[in-house]
Tab-separated table of C-alpha atoms in Angstrom:
chain	number	residue	atom	x	y	z
A	753	MET	CA	0.000	0.000	0.000
A	754	ALA	CA	1.496	3.321	-1.087
A	755	SER	CA	0.370	4.942	2.126
A	756	LEU	CA	2.427	2.975	4.649
A	757	PRO	CA	4.605	5.229	6.780
A	758	ALA	CA	7.846	5.968	4.916
A	759	THR	CA	9.939	5.214	7.987
A	760	ARG	CA	8.885	1.578	8.009
A	761	ALA	CA	11.342	0.208	5.442
A	762	SER	CA	14.375	1.375	7.407
A	763	ARG	CA	13.031	-0.288	10.559
A	764	ARG	CA	12.857	-3.743	9.049
A	765	PRO	CA	15.205	-5.971	11.075
A	766	SER	CA	16.095	-8.392	8.264
A	767	ARG	CA	14.999	-9.735	4.886
A	768	THR	CA	13.687	-13.041	6.226
A	769	SER	CA	11.398	-11.599	8.895
A	770	SER	CA	10.120	-8.778	6.718
A	771	ARG	CA	7.056	-10.689	5.480
A	772	ALA	CA	5.963	-11.663	8.996
A	773	SER	CA	6.375	-8.123	10.246
A	774	ALA	CA	4.544	-6.748	7.200
A	775	THR	CA	1.624	-9.060	7.990
A	776	ARG	CA	1.646	-7.978	11.605
A	777	PHE	CA	1.777	-4.383	10.475
A	778	ASP	CA	-1.110	-4.845	8.021
A	779	ARG	CA	-3.165	-6.443	10.762
A	780	ARG	CA	-2.402	-3.588	13.114
A	781	LEU	CA	-3.267	-1.084	10.407
A	782	GLY	CA	-6.554	-2.906	9.702
A	783	HIS	CA	-7.331	-2.828	13.426
A	784	ILE	CA	-6.667	0.916	13.640
A	785	LEU	CA	-8.788	1.632	10.550
A	786	ASP	CA	-11.677	-0.438	11.977
A	787	HIS	CA	-11.672	1.561	15.206
A	788	ALA	CA	-11.306	4.847	13.344
A	789	THR	CA	-14.320	3.840	11.225
A	790	GLU	CA	-16.357	3.346	14.398
A	791	VAL	CA	-15.427	6.804	15.652
A	792	PHE	CA	-16.235	8.509	12.312
A	793	CYS	CA	-19.493	6.561	12.185
A	794	GLU	CA	-20.541	7.666	15.652
A	795	LYS	CA	-19.318	11.286	15.726
A	796	GLY	CA	-19.078	12.155	12.044
A	797	TYR	CA	-15.790	13.187	10.467
A	798	GLU	CA	-16.103	16.844	11.495
A	799	GLY	CA	-17.117	15.937	15.040
A	800	ALA	CA	-14.324	13.398	15.629
A	801	SER	CA	-11.062	14.619	17.131
A	802	MET	CA	-7.591	13.048	16.966
A	803	ARG	CA	-8.028	12.552	20.723
A	804	ASP	CA	-11.198	10.472	20.106
A	805	LEU	CA	-9.316	8.462	17.500
A	806	SER	CA	-6.380	7.955	19.853
A	807	ARG	CA	-8.705	6.687	22.597
A	808	ALA	CA	-10.546	4.296	20.264
A	809	THR	CA	-7.512	2.878	18.471
A	810	GLY	CA	-5.428	2.544	21.618
A	811	MET	CA	-2.613	4.446	19.934
A	812	SER	CA	-0.974	7.417	21.638
A	813	LEU	CA	-1.885	10.828	20.271
A	814	ALA	CA	1.771	11.359	19.339
A	815	GLY	CA	1.891	8.005	17.554
A	816	LEU	CA	-1.281	8.769	15.663
A	817	TYR	CA	0.116	12.077	14.427
A	818	TYR	CA	3.459	10.466	13.633
A	819	TYR	CA	2.062	7.654	11.486
A	820	PHE	CA	-1.103	9.180	10.038
A	821	GLU	CA	-0.408	12.929	10.170
A	822	SER	CA	-4.101	13.831	10.366
A	823	LYS	CA	-7.601	12.443	10.645
A	824	GLU	CA	-7.996	13.254	6.951
A	825	ARG	CA	-5.294	10.696	6.166
A	826	LEU	CA	-7.098	8.114	8.311
A	827	LEU	CA	-10.337	8.726	6.415
A	828	PHE	CA	-8.392	8.457	3.170
A	829	LEU	CA	-6.914	5.085	4.211
A	830	ILE	CA	-10.372	3.774	5.205
A	831	GLN	CA	-11.809	4.768	1.835
A	832	LYS	CA	-8.842	3.506	-0.159
A	833	HIS	CA	-8.706	0.173	1.651
A	834	THR	CA	-12.463	-0.382	1.208
A	835	PHE	CA	-12.748	0.474	-2.467
A	836	THR	CA	-9.541	-1.338	-3.424
A	837	THR	CA	-10.691	-4.496	-1.651
A	838	ILE	CA	-14.155	-4.441	-3.250
A	839	LEU	CA	-12.715	-3.772	-6.680
A	840	GLU	CA	-10.206	-6.626	-6.460
A	841	LYS	CA	-12.824	-9.101	-5.237
A	842	LEU	CA	-15.179	-8.027	-8.022
A	843	LYS	CA	-12.594	-8.489	-10.754
A	844	ALA	CA	-11.776	-11.973	-9.451
A	845	LEU	CA	-15.481	-12.896	-9.399
A	846	LEU	CA	-16.175	-11.631	-12.922
A	847	GLU	CA	-13.287	-13.502	-14.470
A	848	ASN	CA	-14.501	-16.235	-16.837
A	849	VAL	CA	-18.202	-15.352	-16.372
A	850	THR	CA	-19.742	-14.162	-19.631
A	851	ASP	CA	-23.536	-14.181	-19.130
A	852	PRO	CA	-24.428	-10.475	-18.722
A	853	GLU	CA	-27.238	-11.046	-16.210
A	854	ARG	CA	-25.070	-13.345	-14.104
A	855	ARG	CA	-22.306	-10.712	-14.135
A	856	ILE	CA	-24.675	-8.078	-12.713
A	857	ARG	CA	-25.801	-10.571	-10.045
A	858	LEU	CA	-22.153	-11.070	-9.087
A	859	PHE	CA	-21.672	-7.316	-8.862
A	860	ILE	CA	-24.632	-7.081	-6.453
A	861	LEU	CA	-23.486	-10.077	-4.421
A	862	ASN	CA	-19.909	-8.823	-4.087
A	863	HIS	CA	-21.055	-5.383	-2.924
A	864	LEU	CA	-23.541	-6.788	-0.403
A	865	GLN	CA	-21.105	-9.414	0.897
A	866	TYR	CA	-18.641	-6.693	1.778
A	867	PHE	CA	-21.049	-4.165	3.268
A	868	VAL	CA	-23.466	-6.480	5.061
A	869	SER	CA	-20.594	-7.259	7.431
A	870	ASN	CA	-19.353	-3.688	7.360
A	871	GLN	CA	-22.376	-1.389	7.671
A	872	GLN	CA	-20.456	1.223	9.670
A	873	GLY	CA	-17.899	1.442	6.894
A	874	LEU	CA	-20.641	1.983	4.335
A	875	LYS	CA	-22.155	4.726	6.460
A	876	VAL	CA	-18.813	6.515	6.799
A	877	LEU	CA	-18.145	6.223	3.058
A	878	SER	CA	-21.596	7.602	2.236
A	879	HIS	CA	-21.506	10.434	4.750
A	880	GLU	CA	-17.903	11.539	4.289
A	881	ASP	CA	-17.900	11.361	0.539
A	882	GLU	CA	-16.755	14.967	0.206
A	883	SER	CA	-14.599	15.314	3.317
A	884	LEU	CA	-11.269	14.631	1.614
A	885	LYS	CA	-9.454	17.461	-0.126
A	886	ASN	CA	-7.338	17.763	-3.263
A	887	GLY	CA	-4.837	14.962	-3.869
A	888	LEU	CA	-6.339	12.450	-1.440
A	889	SER	CA	-9.807	13.144	-2.775
A	890	SER	CA	-8.796	12.655	-6.399
A	891	GLU	CA	-7.061	9.332	-5.718
A	892	ILE	CA	-10.263	7.967	-4.113
A	893	ALA	CA	-12.387	9.485	-6.885
A	894	GLY	CA	-10.283	7.542	-9.389
A	895	ILE	CA	-10.948	4.187	-7.702
A	896	LYS	CA	-14.660	4.987	-7.368
A	897	ARG	CA	-14.851	6.006	-11.019
A	898	GLU	CA	-13.410	2.639	-12.006
A	899	TYR	CA	-15.990	0.843	-9.862
A	900	TYR	CA	-18.825	2.915	-11.342
A	901	ARG	CA	-17.479	2.377	-14.869
A	902	ILE	CA	-17.460	-1.409	-14.415
A	903	CYS	CA	-21.097	-1.334	-13.264
A	904	LEU	CA	-22.040	0.879	-16.216
A	905	GLU	CA	-20.320	-1.493	-18.639
A	906	LEU	CA	-22.105	-4.508	-17.138
A	907	MET	CA	-25.381	-2.678	-17.644
A	908	GLU	CA	-24.608	-1.593	-21.218
A	909	ASP	CA	-23.474	-5.081	-22.068
A	910	LEU	CA	-26.806	-6.526	-20.889
A	911	ARG	CA	-28.773	-3.842	-22.716
A	912	ARG	CA	-26.932	-4.465	-25.997
A	913	LYS	CA	-26.992	-8.260	-25.916
A	914	ARG	CA	-30.676	-8.479	-24.964
A	915	ASN	CA	-31.684	-5.512	-27.106
A	916	LEU	CA	-33.315	-3.782	-24.120
A	917	ASP	CA	-34.578	-0.258	-23.729
A	918	PHE	CA	-33.710	1.466	-20.440
A	919	ASN	CA	-31.682	4.451	-19.315
A	920	THR	CA	-28.322	3.011	-18.170
A	921	ARG	CA	-27.408	5.899	-15.876
A	922	THR	CA	-30.727	5.783	-14.011
A	923	ALA	CA	-30.428	1.989	-13.790
A	924	VAL	CA	-26.877	2.084	-12.389
A	925	MET	CA	-27.727	4.809	-9.887
A	926	SER	CA	-30.927	3.046	-8.832
A	927	LEU	CA	-28.933	-0.105	-8.213
A	928	PHE	CA	-26.313	1.758	-6.177
A	929	GLY	CA	-29.150	3.271	-4.140
A	930	MET	CA	-30.654	-0.151	-3.424
A	931	ILE	CA	-27.386	-1.738	-2.322
A	932	ASN	CA	-25.882	1.256	-0.504
A	933	TRP	CA	-28.971	2.213	1.484
A	934	ILE	CA	-28.725	-1.055	3.436
A	935	TYR	CA	-26.552	0.650	6.039
A	936	THR	CA	-29.724	2.345	7.306
A	937	TRP	CA	-31.868	-0.774	7.714
A	938	TYR	CA	-30.164	-4.128	7.215
A	939	ASN	CA	-30.634	-6.524	10.129
A	940	SER	CA	-29.148	-9.978	9.696
A	941	ARG	CA	-31.789	-11.628	11.899
A	942	VAL	CA	-34.653	-10.292	9.790
A	943	ASP	CA	-33.168	-9.903	6.333
A	944	GLY	CA	-31.095	-13.049	5.863
A	945	ASN	CA	-27.462	-13.047	4.793
A	946	ALA	CA	-25.833	-11.283	1.850
A	947	GLU	CA	-26.704	-14.159	-0.519
A	948	VAL	CA	-30.437	-13.998	0.329
A	949	LEU	CA	-30.498	-10.219	-0.015
A	950	ALA	CA	-28.494	-10.326	-3.271
A	951	GLU	CA	-30.970	-12.773	-4.759
A	952	ARG	CA	-34.025	-10.707	-3.748
A	953	MET	CA	-32.541	-7.416	-4.893
A	954	GLY	CA	-31.161	-9.066	-8.014
A	955	ASN	CA	-34.639	-10.391	-8.821
A	956	ILE	CA	-36.292	-6.985	-8.402
A	957	PHE	CA	-33.607	-5.085	-10.265
A	958	LEU	CA	-32.951	-7.497	-13.137
A	959	THR	CA	-36.603	-8.230	-13.780
A	960	GLY	CA	-37.117	-4.477	-13.645
A	961	ILE	CA	-34.638	-3.720	-16.404
A	962	THR	CA	-35.057	-6.848	-18.538
A	963	SER	CA	-38.871	-7.060	-18.599
A	964	GLY	CA	-39.488	-3.309	-18.423
A	965	GLY	CA	-38.068	-0.426	-20.386
A	966	SER	CA	-39.686	2.710	-21.681
A	967	GLY	CA	-41.839	0.829	-24.167
A	968	ARG	CA	-43.679	-1.001	-21.433
A	969	LYS	CA	-47.378	-1.111	-22.227
A	970	ASN	CA	-48.835	-0.586	-18.726
A	971	ARG	CA	-46.619	2.359	-17.950
A	972	LYS	CA	-48.422	5.349	-16.524
B	1149	MET	CA	-46.746	24.254	14.124
B	1150	ALA	CA	-46.370	23.105	17.705
B	1151	SER	CA	-42.789	24.244	17.792
B	1152	LEU	CA	-43.243	27.970	17.244
B	1153	PRO	CA	-41.693	30.066	20.019
B	1154	ALA	CA	-44.132	30.342	22.927
B	1155	THR	CA	-43.604	34.093	23.196
B	1156	ARG	CA	-45.135	34.658	19.800
B	1157	ALA	CA	-48.814	34.683	20.775
B	1158	SER	CA	-48.368	37.526	23.246
B	1159	ARG	CA	-46.638	39.602	20.573
B	1160	ARG	CA	-49.489	39.516	18.122
B	1161	PRO	CA	-50.641	43.114	17.607
B	1162	SER	CA	-54.303	42.317	16.825
B	1163	ARG	CA	-56.696	39.617	15.635
B	1164	THR	CA	-57.048	40.998	12.107
B	1165	SER	CA	-53.358	41.231	11.335
B	1166	SER	CA	-52.522	37.927	12.972
B	1167	ARG	CA	-52.814	35.887	9.781
B	1168	ALA	CA	-50.537	38.209	7.814
B	1169	SER	CA	-47.942	38.213	10.555
B	1170	ALA	CA	-48.207	34.425	10.887
B	1171	THR	CA	-47.492	34.113	7.154
B	1172	ARG	CA	-44.554	36.472	7.458
B	1173	PHE	CA	-43.328	34.511	10.423
B	1174	ASP	CA	-43.699	31.177	8.609
B	1175	ARG	CA	-41.775	32.589	5.661
B	1176	ARG	CA	-39.021	33.818	7.960
B	1177	LEU	CA	-38.925	30.442	9.704
B	1178	GLY	CA	-38.740	28.648	6.334
B	1179	HIS	CA	-35.885	30.967	5.320
B	1180	ILE	CA	-33.959	30.227	8.527
B	1181	LEU	CA	-34.495	26.483	8.175
B	1182	ASP	CA	-33.277	26.578	4.551
B	1183	HIS	CA	-30.057	28.312	5.558
B	1184	ALA	CA	-29.577	26.019	8.546
B	1185	THR	CA	-30.000	23.052	6.177
B	1186	GLU	CA	-27.187	24.421	4.005
B	1187	VAL	CA	-24.884	24.715	7.009
B	1188	PHE	CA	-25.653	21.189	8.274
B	1189	CYS	CA	-25.194	19.882	4.737
B	1190	GLU	CA	-21.789	21.494	4.358
B	1191	LYS	CA	-20.312	21.029	7.840
B	1192	GLY	CA	-22.315	18.122	9.216
B	1193	TYR	CA	-24.425	18.483	12.348
B	1194	GLU	CA	-21.508	17.836	14.731
B	1195	GLY	CA	-19.230	20.195	12.848
B	1196	ALA	CA	-21.703	23.100	12.651
B	1197	SER	CA	-21.698	25.684	15.428
B	1198	MET	CA	-24.451	28.077	16.512
B	1199	ARG	CA	-22.069	30.810	15.294
B	1200	ASP	CA	-22.049	29.240	11.788
B	1201	LEU	CA	-25.836	29.047	11.892
B	1202	SER	CA	-26.093	32.656	13.024
B	1203	ARG	CA	-23.852	33.794	10.164
B	1204	ALA	CA	-25.781	31.803	7.539
B	1205	THR	CA	-29.283	32.698	8.698
B	1206	GLY	CA	-28.497	36.355	9.309
B	1207	MET	CA	-29.947	36.050	12.803
B	1208	SER	CA	-27.998	37.255	15.834
B	1209	LEU	CA	-26.489	34.557	18.013
B	1210	ALA	CA	-28.653	35.761	20.902
B	1211	GLY	CA	-31.767	35.642	18.727
B	1212	LEU	CA	-30.934	32.166	17.551
B	1213	TYR	CA	-30.582	30.904	21.130
B	1214	TYR	CA	-33.704	32.782	22.188
B	1215	TYR	CA	-35.990	31.320	19.515
B	1216	PHE	CA	-34.436	27.919	18.851
B	1217	GLU	CA	-32.565	27.148	22.087
B	1218	SER	CA	-30.053	24.873	20.367
B	1219	LYS	CA	-28.877	23.547	17.036
B	1220	GLU	CA	-30.614	20.300	17.961
B	1221	ARG	CA	-33.949	22.128	17.907
B	1222	LEU	CA	-33.107	23.567	14.474
B	1223	LEU	CA	-32.340	20.089	13.140
B	1224	PHE	CA	-35.582	18.872	14.700
B	1225	LEU	CA	-37.567	21.634	12.958
B	1226	ILE	CA	-35.931	20.848	9.601
B	1227	GLN	CA	-36.808	17.156	9.937
B	1228	LYS	CA	-40.331	17.800	11.205
B	1229	HIS	CA	-41.100	20.366	8.519
B	1230	THR	CA	-39.812	18.074	5.758
B	1231	PHE	CA	-41.552	14.876	6.783
B	1232	THR	CA	-44.830	16.610	7.642
B	1233	THR	CA	-44.895	18.339	4.256
B	1234	ILE	CA	-44.135	15.145	2.317
B	1235	LEU	CA	-46.703	13.176	4.282
B	1236	GLU	CA	-49.459	15.748	3.729
B	1237	LYS	CA	-48.758	15.985	0.004
B	1238	LEU	CA	-48.755	12.198	-0.284
B	1239	LYS	CA	-52.097	11.792	1.461
B	1240	ALA	CA	-53.656	14.414	-0.814
B	1241	LEU	CA	-52.268	12.640	-3.903
B	1242	LEU	CA	-53.472	9.177	-2.861
B	1243	GLU	CA	-57.005	10.306	-2.150
B	1244	ASN	CA	-59.456	8.764	-4.623
B	1245	VAL	CA	-56.791	6.698	-6.416
B	1246	THR	CA	-57.432	2.976	-6.010
B	1247	ASP	CA	-55.190	1.182	-8.547
B	1248	PRO	CA	-52.366	-0.275	-6.409
B	1249	GLU	CA	-49.651	0.177	-9.046
B	1250	ARG	CA	-50.685	3.787	-9.676
B	1251	ARG	CA	-50.605	4.444	-5.917
B	1252	ILE	CA	-46.985	3.273	-5.696
B	1253	ARG	CA	-46.123	5.439	-8.708
B	1254	LEU	CA	-47.636	8.421	-6.890
B	1255	PHE	CA	-45.586	7.606	-3.793
B	1256	ILE	CA	-42.400	7.628	-5.895
B	1257	LEU	CA	-43.391	10.818	-7.721
B	1258	ASN	CA	-44.264	12.691	-4.529
B	1259	HIS	CA	-40.970	11.741	-2.873
B	1260	LEU	CA	-38.884	12.682	-5.917
B	1261	GLN	CA	-40.778	15.930	-6.526
B	1262	TYR	CA	-39.892	17.086	-3.036
B	1263	PHE	CA	-36.269	15.967	-2.924
B	1264	VAL	CA	-35.209	16.703	-6.496
B	1265	SER	CA	-35.578	20.367	-5.605
B	1266	ASN	CA	-34.218	19.841	-2.113
B	1267	GLN	CA	-31.185	17.562	-2.392
B	1268	GLN	CA	-29.382	19.276	0.487
B	1269	GLY	CA	-32.344	18.585	2.743
B	1270	LEU	CA	-32.293	14.919	1.770
B	1271	LYS	CA	-28.578	14.724	2.525
B	1272	VAL	CA	-29.050	16.281	5.965
B	1273	LEU	CA	-31.972	13.957	6.759
B	1274	SER	CA	-29.965	10.912	5.697
B	1275	HIS	CA	-26.779	11.881	7.477
B	1276	GLU	CA	-28.270	13.224	10.701
B	1277	ASP	CA	-30.802	10.473	11.153
B	1278	GLU	CA	-29.536	9.657	14.644
B	1279	SER	CA	-28.417	13.104	15.816
B	1280	LEU	CA	-31.614	13.976	17.696
B	1281	LYS	CA	-32.052	12.762	21.257
B	1282	ASN	CA	-34.964	11.528	23.338
B	1283	GLY	CA	-38.234	13.462	22.939
B	1284	LEU	CA	-37.314	15.252	19.721
B	1285	SER	CA	-36.029	12.044	18.213
B	1286	SER	CA	-39.154	10.069	19.052
B	1287	GLU	CA	-41.488	12.706	17.582
B	1288	ILE	CA	-39.607	12.526	14.261
B	1289	ALA	CA	-39.440	8.735	14.443
B	1290	GLY	CA	-43.243	8.720	14.741
B	1291	ILE	CA	-43.714	10.744	11.544
B	1292	LYS	CA	-41.171	8.604	9.701
B	1293	ARG	CA	-42.857	5.409	10.904
B	1294	GLU	CA	-46.140	6.629	9.463
B	1295	TYR	CA	-44.466	7.359	6.125
B	1296	TYR	CA	-42.808	3.945	6.080
B	1297	ARG	CA	-46.070	2.257	7.098
B	1298	ILE	CA	-47.947	3.887	4.201
B	1299	CYS	CA	-45.329	2.631	1.737
B	1300	LEU	CA	-45.480	-0.852	3.257
B	1301	GLU	CA	-49.275	-0.890	2.954
B	1302	LEU	CA	-49.120	0.225	-0.684
B	1303	MET	CA	-46.739	-2.650	-1.334
B	1304	GLU	CA	-48.811	-5.243	0.514
B	1305	ASP	CA	-51.941	-4.050	-1.234
B	1306	LEU	CA	-50.302	-4.580	-4.638
B	1307	ARG	CA	-48.949	-7.975	-3.621
B	1308	ARG	CA	-52.359	-9.171	-2.392
B	1309	LYS	CA	-54.441	-7.862	-5.272
B	1310	ARG	CA	-52.088	-9.195	-7.956
B	1311	ASN	CA	-51.268	-12.369	-6.058
B	1312	LEU	CA	-47.532	-11.650	-6.277
B	1313	ASP	CA	-44.630	-13.279	-4.520
B	1314	PHE	CA	-41.961	-10.916	-3.194
B	1315	ASN	CA	-40.551	-9.910	0.192
B	1316	THR	CA	-42.335	-6.658	1.101
B	1317	ARG	CA	-39.664	-5.390	3.499
B	1318	THR	CA	-36.853	-5.857	0.969
B	1319	ALA	CA	-39.030	-4.240	-1.701
B	1320	VAL	CA	-39.871	-1.183	0.441
B	1321	MET	CA	-36.258	-0.718	1.532
B	1322	SER	CA	-34.960	-1.174	-2.012
B	1323	LEU	CA	-37.379	1.502	-3.172
B	1324	PHE	CA	-36.320	3.893	-0.403
B	1325	GLY	CA	-32.706	3.259	-1.429
B	1326	MET	CA	-33.440	4.100	-5.061
B	1327	ILE	CA	-35.297	7.328	-4.304
B	1328	ASN	CA	-33.164	8.551	-1.384
B	1329	TRP	CA	-29.772	7.936	-2.968
B	1330	ILE	CA	-30.504	10.646	-5.563
B	1331	TYR	CA	-28.949	13.264	-3.276
B	1332	THR	CA	-25.555	11.818	-4.259
B	1333	TRP	CA	-25.965	11.942	-8.039
B	1334	TYR	CA	-29.070	13.691	-9.372
B	1335	ASN	CA	-28.325	16.402	-11.927
B	1336	SER	CA	-31.330	18.101	-13.473
B	1337	ARG	CA	-29.513	18.802	-16.762
B	1338	VAL	CA	-28.663	15.130	-17.282
B	1339	ASP	CA	-31.420	13.253	-15.499
B	1340	GLY	CA	-34.564	15.158	-16.420
B	1341	ASN	CA	-37.110	16.436	-13.920
B	1342	ALA	CA	-38.823	14.566	-11.108
B	1343	GLU	CA	-41.547	13.277	-13.449
B	1344	VAL	CA	-39.023	11.707	-15.872
B	1345	LEU	CA	-37.067	10.154	-13.025
B	1346	ALA	CA	-40.239	8.890	-11.307
B	1347	GLU	CA	-41.335	7.185	-14.510
B	1348	ARG	CA	-37.957	5.504	-15.092
B	1349	MET	CA	-37.571	4.379	-11.494
B	1350	GLY	CA	-41.224	3.401	-11.343
B	1351	ASN	CA	-40.745	1.241	-14.456
B	1352	ILE	CA	-37.697	-0.527	-13.036
B	1353	PHE	CA	-39.163	-1.041	-9.598
B	1354	LEU	CA	-42.731	-1.988	-10.525
B	1355	THR	CA	-41.728	-4.313	-13.339
B	1356	GLY	CA	-39.238	-5.766	-10.879
B	1357	ILE	CA	-41.839	-6.675	-8.292
B	1358	THR	CA	-44.782	-7.454	-10.561
B	1359	SER	CA	-43.012	-9.614	-13.159
B	1360	GLY	CA	-40.461	-11.070	-10.746
B	1361	GLY	CA	-40.838	-12.774	-7.400
B	1362	SER	CA	-39.026	-15.665	-5.854
B	1363	GLY	CA	-40.553	-18.187	-8.252
B	1364	ARG	CA	-38.979	-16.525	-11.265
B	1365	LYS	CA	-37.749	-19.114	-13.685
B	1366	ASN	CA	-34.515	-17.465	-14.825
B	1367	ARG	CA	-33.424	-16.682	-11.297
B	1368	LYS	CA	-29.840	-17.612	-10.557
């Protein structure tokens, strides 16, 4: 990850133990980001202080400033880690699958699998979408654009191959609304797991765009 | 409105002019709430100070404390005003319309008509859903429950009358996701007005639940 503290390399004790220490470091970083996510979720980005983050992560205030510089950098790392992970998982899932409807179902499933077990993360991403500035913001925007572009291509592919008639942008954005809004209501005891939800939402959405379209006879 | 300052009644100059002054007052209140919405939208509820709100509304800090007591009360008034307005408009629209599909289309249209011209309000409502405490929170929760309940009934009515097979809770929440998420992407130049959007989303969603269902043959 490009955003590891620059001082780390020089601290490595030896070549052989570097992988083990990198893993430990990644785990520690993941732990810190999880706790920071909780704080941003509860207090909002503006309302959270470095002191709150220090308390929640168990890292000293000095250490937090030393390694992360600012709470903006922590928010950046949360966003980058999340979107990169989702994107990589998605690409792996889509490999070798050609049916356009099945590909959209995999997109939905991948997104829900990640966020059903990470609702706080989804809330922070949704609420702090514009909190990053300049360089950090544009790096995240780039990853998000790629994710959006993949979804748009999946949709256009389906539309072309099935000769369907719907507005791709509205369809993509409607789908993102359906699968992102879950952070406000999803309850595993009531709503089943990510697979159940992905099937139900996939049924509504895919029937909606494949059987519908602007030429639908009973449209009002 | 139950939440007007209590001192107001004693200030009324006379019976005859009371309606005019009430209208002026309502307009002034609406103006203050609009500006407060902008501040909450930009800075987040936690990040906004009474000083920010005073600057944006053009009201003195003392006046703001005198009439609204706290920024929590301002957020409460924004939420109450919004949900009450939407609910009243919806009830008026649904009167005398019996077709269950048409009723859901009117629900979608009413929601989009309000929020397409008030995206900042939608963002504040979504982001500050849990910022109110105790009494204020439960009054808003009551209005929101009624709104949710109406949508659920519309959905169950359609399901019963058409003998359809879908999960009502997932359907209602998917619909709320579609129509609420617009605050992140809607652009009037690209996406048309509320009527265009309501028709497109209505087509996707209604085809999705009326032609689909868990018994769908091409389900994956």
